[in-house]
Tab-separated table of C-alpha atoms in Angstrom:
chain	number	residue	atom	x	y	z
H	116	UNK	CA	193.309	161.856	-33.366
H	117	UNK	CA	194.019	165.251	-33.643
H	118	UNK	CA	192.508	167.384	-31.254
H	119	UNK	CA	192.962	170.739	-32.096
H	120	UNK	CA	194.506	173.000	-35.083
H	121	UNK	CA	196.117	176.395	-34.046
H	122	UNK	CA	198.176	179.054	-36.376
H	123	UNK	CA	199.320	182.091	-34.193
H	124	UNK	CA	201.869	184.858	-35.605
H	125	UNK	CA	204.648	185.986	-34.046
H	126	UNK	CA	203.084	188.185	-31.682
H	127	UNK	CA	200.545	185.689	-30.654
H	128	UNK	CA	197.621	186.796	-32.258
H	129	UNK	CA	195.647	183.616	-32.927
H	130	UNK	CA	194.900	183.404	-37.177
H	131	UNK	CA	193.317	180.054	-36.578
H	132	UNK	CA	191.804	177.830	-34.148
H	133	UNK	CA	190.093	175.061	-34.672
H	134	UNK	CA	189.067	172.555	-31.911
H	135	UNK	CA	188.273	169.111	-32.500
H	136	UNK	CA	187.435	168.106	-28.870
H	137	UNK	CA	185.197	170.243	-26.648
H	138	UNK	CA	186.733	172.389	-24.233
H	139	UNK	CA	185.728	176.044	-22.279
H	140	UNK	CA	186.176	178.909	-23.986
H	141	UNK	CA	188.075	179.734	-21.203
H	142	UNK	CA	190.487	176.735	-20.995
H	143	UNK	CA	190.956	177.417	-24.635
H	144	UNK	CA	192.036	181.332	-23.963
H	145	UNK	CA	194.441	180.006	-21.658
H	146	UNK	CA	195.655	177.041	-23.308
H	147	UNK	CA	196.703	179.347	-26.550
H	148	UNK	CA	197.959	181.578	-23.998
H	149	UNK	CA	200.308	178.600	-22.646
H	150	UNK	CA	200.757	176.700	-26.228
H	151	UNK	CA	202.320	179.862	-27.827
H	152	UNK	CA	204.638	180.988	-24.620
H	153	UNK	CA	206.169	177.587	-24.587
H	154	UNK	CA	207.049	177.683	-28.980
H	155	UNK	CA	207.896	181.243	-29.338
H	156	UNK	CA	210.453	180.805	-26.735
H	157	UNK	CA	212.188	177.692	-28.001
H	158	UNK	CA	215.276	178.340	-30.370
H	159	UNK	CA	214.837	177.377	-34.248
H	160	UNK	CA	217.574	174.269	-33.357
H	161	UNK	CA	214.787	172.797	-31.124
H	162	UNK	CA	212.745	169.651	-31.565
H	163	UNK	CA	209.288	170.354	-32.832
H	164	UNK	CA	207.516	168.061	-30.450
H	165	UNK	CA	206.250	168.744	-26.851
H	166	UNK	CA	204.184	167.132	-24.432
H	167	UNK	CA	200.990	168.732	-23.920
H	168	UNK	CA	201.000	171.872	-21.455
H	169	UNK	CA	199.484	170.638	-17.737
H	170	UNK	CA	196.185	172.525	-18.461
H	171	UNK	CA	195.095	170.861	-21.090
H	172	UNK	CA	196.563	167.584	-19.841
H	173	UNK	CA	194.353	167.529	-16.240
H	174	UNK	CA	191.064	169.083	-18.255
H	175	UNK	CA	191.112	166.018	-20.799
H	176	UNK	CA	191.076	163.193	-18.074
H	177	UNK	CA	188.507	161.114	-17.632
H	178	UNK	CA	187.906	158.039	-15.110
H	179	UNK	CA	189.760	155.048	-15.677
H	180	UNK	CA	191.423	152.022	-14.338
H	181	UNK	CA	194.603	152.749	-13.317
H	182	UNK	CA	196.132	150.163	-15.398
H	183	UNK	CA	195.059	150.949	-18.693
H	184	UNK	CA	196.121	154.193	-20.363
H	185	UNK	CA	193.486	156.389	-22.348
H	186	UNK	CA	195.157	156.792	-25.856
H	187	UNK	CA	192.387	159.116	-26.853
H	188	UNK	CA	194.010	161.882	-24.221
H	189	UNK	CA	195.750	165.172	-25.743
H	190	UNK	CA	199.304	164.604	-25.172
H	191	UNK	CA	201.274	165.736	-28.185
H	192	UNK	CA	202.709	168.856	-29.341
H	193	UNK	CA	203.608	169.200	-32.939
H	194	UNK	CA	204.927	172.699	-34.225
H	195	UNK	CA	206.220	173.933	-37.365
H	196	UNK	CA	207.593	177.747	-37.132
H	197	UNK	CA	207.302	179.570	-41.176
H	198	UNK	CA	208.398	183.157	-41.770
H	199	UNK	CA	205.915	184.751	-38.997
H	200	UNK	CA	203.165	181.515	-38.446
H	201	UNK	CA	203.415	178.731	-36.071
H	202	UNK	CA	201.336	176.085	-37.490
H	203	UNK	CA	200.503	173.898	-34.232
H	204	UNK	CA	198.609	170.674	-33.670
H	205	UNK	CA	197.664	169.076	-30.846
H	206	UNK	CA	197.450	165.477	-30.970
H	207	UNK	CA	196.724	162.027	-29.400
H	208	UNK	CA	199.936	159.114	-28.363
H	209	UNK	CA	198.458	157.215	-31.657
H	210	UNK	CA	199.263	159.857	-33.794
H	211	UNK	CA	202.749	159.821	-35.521
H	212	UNK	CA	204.954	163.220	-34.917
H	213	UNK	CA	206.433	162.938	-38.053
H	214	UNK	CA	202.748	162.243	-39.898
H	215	UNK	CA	201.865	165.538	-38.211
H	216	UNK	CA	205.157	167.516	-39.458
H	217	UNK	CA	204.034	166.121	-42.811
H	218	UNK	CA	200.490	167.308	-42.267
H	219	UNK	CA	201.815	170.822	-41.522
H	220	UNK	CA	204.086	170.866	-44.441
H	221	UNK	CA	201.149	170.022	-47.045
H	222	UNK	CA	198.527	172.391	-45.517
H	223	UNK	CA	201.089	175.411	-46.020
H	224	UNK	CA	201.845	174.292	-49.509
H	225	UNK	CA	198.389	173.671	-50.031
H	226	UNK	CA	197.961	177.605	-48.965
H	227	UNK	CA	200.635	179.139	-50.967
H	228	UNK	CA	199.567	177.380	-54.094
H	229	UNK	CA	195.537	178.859	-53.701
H	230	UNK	CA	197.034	182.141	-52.621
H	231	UNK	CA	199.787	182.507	-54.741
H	232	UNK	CA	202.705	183.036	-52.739
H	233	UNK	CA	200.869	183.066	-49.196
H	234	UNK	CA	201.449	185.772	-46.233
H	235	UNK	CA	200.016	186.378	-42.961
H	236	UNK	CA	197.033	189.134	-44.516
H	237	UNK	CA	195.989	186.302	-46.935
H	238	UNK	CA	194.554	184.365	-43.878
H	239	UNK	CA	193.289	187.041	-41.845
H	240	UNK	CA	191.036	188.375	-45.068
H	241	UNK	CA	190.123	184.976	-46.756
H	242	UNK	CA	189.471	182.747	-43.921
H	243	UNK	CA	186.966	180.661	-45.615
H	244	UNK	CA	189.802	179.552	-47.854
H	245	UNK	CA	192.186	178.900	-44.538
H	246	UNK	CA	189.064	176.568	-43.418
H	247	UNK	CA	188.478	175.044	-46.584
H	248	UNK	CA	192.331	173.727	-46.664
H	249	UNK	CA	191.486	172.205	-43.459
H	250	UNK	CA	188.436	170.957	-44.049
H	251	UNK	CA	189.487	169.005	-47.194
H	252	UNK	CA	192.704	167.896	-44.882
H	253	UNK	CA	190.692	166.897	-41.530
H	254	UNK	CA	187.024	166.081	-40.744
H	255	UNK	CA	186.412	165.754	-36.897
H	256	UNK	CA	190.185	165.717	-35.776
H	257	UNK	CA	191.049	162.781	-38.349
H	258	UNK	CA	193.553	162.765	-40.998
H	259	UNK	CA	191.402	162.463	-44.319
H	260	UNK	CA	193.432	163.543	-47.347
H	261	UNK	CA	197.712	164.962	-47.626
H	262	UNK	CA	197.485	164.229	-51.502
H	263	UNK	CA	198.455	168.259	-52.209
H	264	UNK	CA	197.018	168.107	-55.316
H	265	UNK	CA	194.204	166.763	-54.377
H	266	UNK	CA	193.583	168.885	-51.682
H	267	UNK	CA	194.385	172.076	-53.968
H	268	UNK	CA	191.625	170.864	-56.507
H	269	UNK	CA	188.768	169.921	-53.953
H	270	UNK	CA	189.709	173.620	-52.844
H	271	UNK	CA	189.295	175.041	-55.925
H	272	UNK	CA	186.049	172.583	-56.899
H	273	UNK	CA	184.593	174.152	-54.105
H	274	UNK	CA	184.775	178.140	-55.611
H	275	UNK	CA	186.770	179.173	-52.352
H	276	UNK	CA	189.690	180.496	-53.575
H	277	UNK	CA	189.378	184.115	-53.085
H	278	UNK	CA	190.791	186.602	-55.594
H	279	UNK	CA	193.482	189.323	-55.620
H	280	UNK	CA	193.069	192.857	-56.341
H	281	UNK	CA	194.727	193.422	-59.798
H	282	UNK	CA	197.084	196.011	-58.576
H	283	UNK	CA	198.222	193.723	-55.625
H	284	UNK	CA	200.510	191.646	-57.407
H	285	UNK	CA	203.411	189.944	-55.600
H	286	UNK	CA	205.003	192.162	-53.387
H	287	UNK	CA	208.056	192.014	-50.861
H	288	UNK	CA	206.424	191.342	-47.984
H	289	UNK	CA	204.659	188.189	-49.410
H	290	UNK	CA	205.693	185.215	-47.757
H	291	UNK	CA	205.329	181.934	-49.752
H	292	UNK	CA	206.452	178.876	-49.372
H	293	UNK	CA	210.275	179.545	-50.271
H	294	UNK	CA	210.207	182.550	-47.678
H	295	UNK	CA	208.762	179.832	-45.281
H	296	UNK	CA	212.024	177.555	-45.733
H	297	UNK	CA	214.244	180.220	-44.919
H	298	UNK	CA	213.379	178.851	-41.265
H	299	UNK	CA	214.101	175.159	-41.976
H	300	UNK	CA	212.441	173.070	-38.895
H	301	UNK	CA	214.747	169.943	-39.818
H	302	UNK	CA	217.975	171.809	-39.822
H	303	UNK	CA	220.329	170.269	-37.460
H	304	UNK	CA	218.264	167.523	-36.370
């Protein structure tokens, strides 16, 4: 299960959050906080899975026999670093990491085909697109649909896709998909 969704730029500044389990506003605040200190640090050569930061690790528990481990938990980090976003999910032991990398991979595809060639401003004034991706990609912190197309359509079916100025065109500072492979996450691995 997937347990929460979080897109930060390179400064920080959340551009999504989305929380599948319920935590504190609080413990959220500071698990960001923690999640993006330990990814923006890491060189570009670096795995893109981590175990979960401590916080989140000791709110999650609940009581249980000693003996028998609680796969629902939060234990998984998953990352994916484009251009100036960090795509992050956070994830249960029965999720697969590479799944998740897929995951990523299709929801920013899925983006820069609705937008056009995608950048940072895209999903800080069109959020209700950024949501609808995810909400045609994950319902309640399960893995419902990666079909791209499919997702793209459902999208589209839905009259979300929010419009460009006319004299906005593609610029240089647009980021799309290519841009976001400049910063391959499987080189050298």
């Amino acid at each position: 299960m997937i347990n929460a969704i979080l897109v930060f730029n390179n400064s920080g500044q959340p551009r999504l959050t989305k929380f599948y389990t319920q935590l504190e506003t609080n413990v959220q605040q500071r698990l960001i906080a923690e999640i993006f200190a330990l990814v923006s640090h890491r060189p570009p050569s670096a795995c893109n899975f981590l175990p979960l930061p401590p916080l989140l690790a000791s709110s999650s528990t609940t009581p249980q026999s000693p003996n028998q481990p609680n796969n629902d938990t939060p234990s998984l980090l998953t990352y994916r670093h484009y251009a100036t976003l960090y795509f992050i999910l956070i994830s249960t032991s029965t999720e697969s990491p590479l799944a998740l990398l897929d995951l990523i991979q299709v929801f920013v595809e899925a983006l820069d085909r609705l937008f056009e060639n995608v950048c940072e401003l895209d999903l800080i004034f069109n959020f209700e697109t950024l949501h609808a991706v995810l909400g045609e990609m994950v319902v309640g912190g399960v893995v419902v649909e990666t079909g791209l197309e499919r997702v793209v359509e459902g999208v589209k079916s839905q009259g979300k896709v929010a419009k460009r100025p006319v004299n906005e065109g593609r610029s240089g500072g647009r980021m799309g998909v290519g841009a976001f492979r400049s910063v391959d996450a499987w080189g050298g691995r």
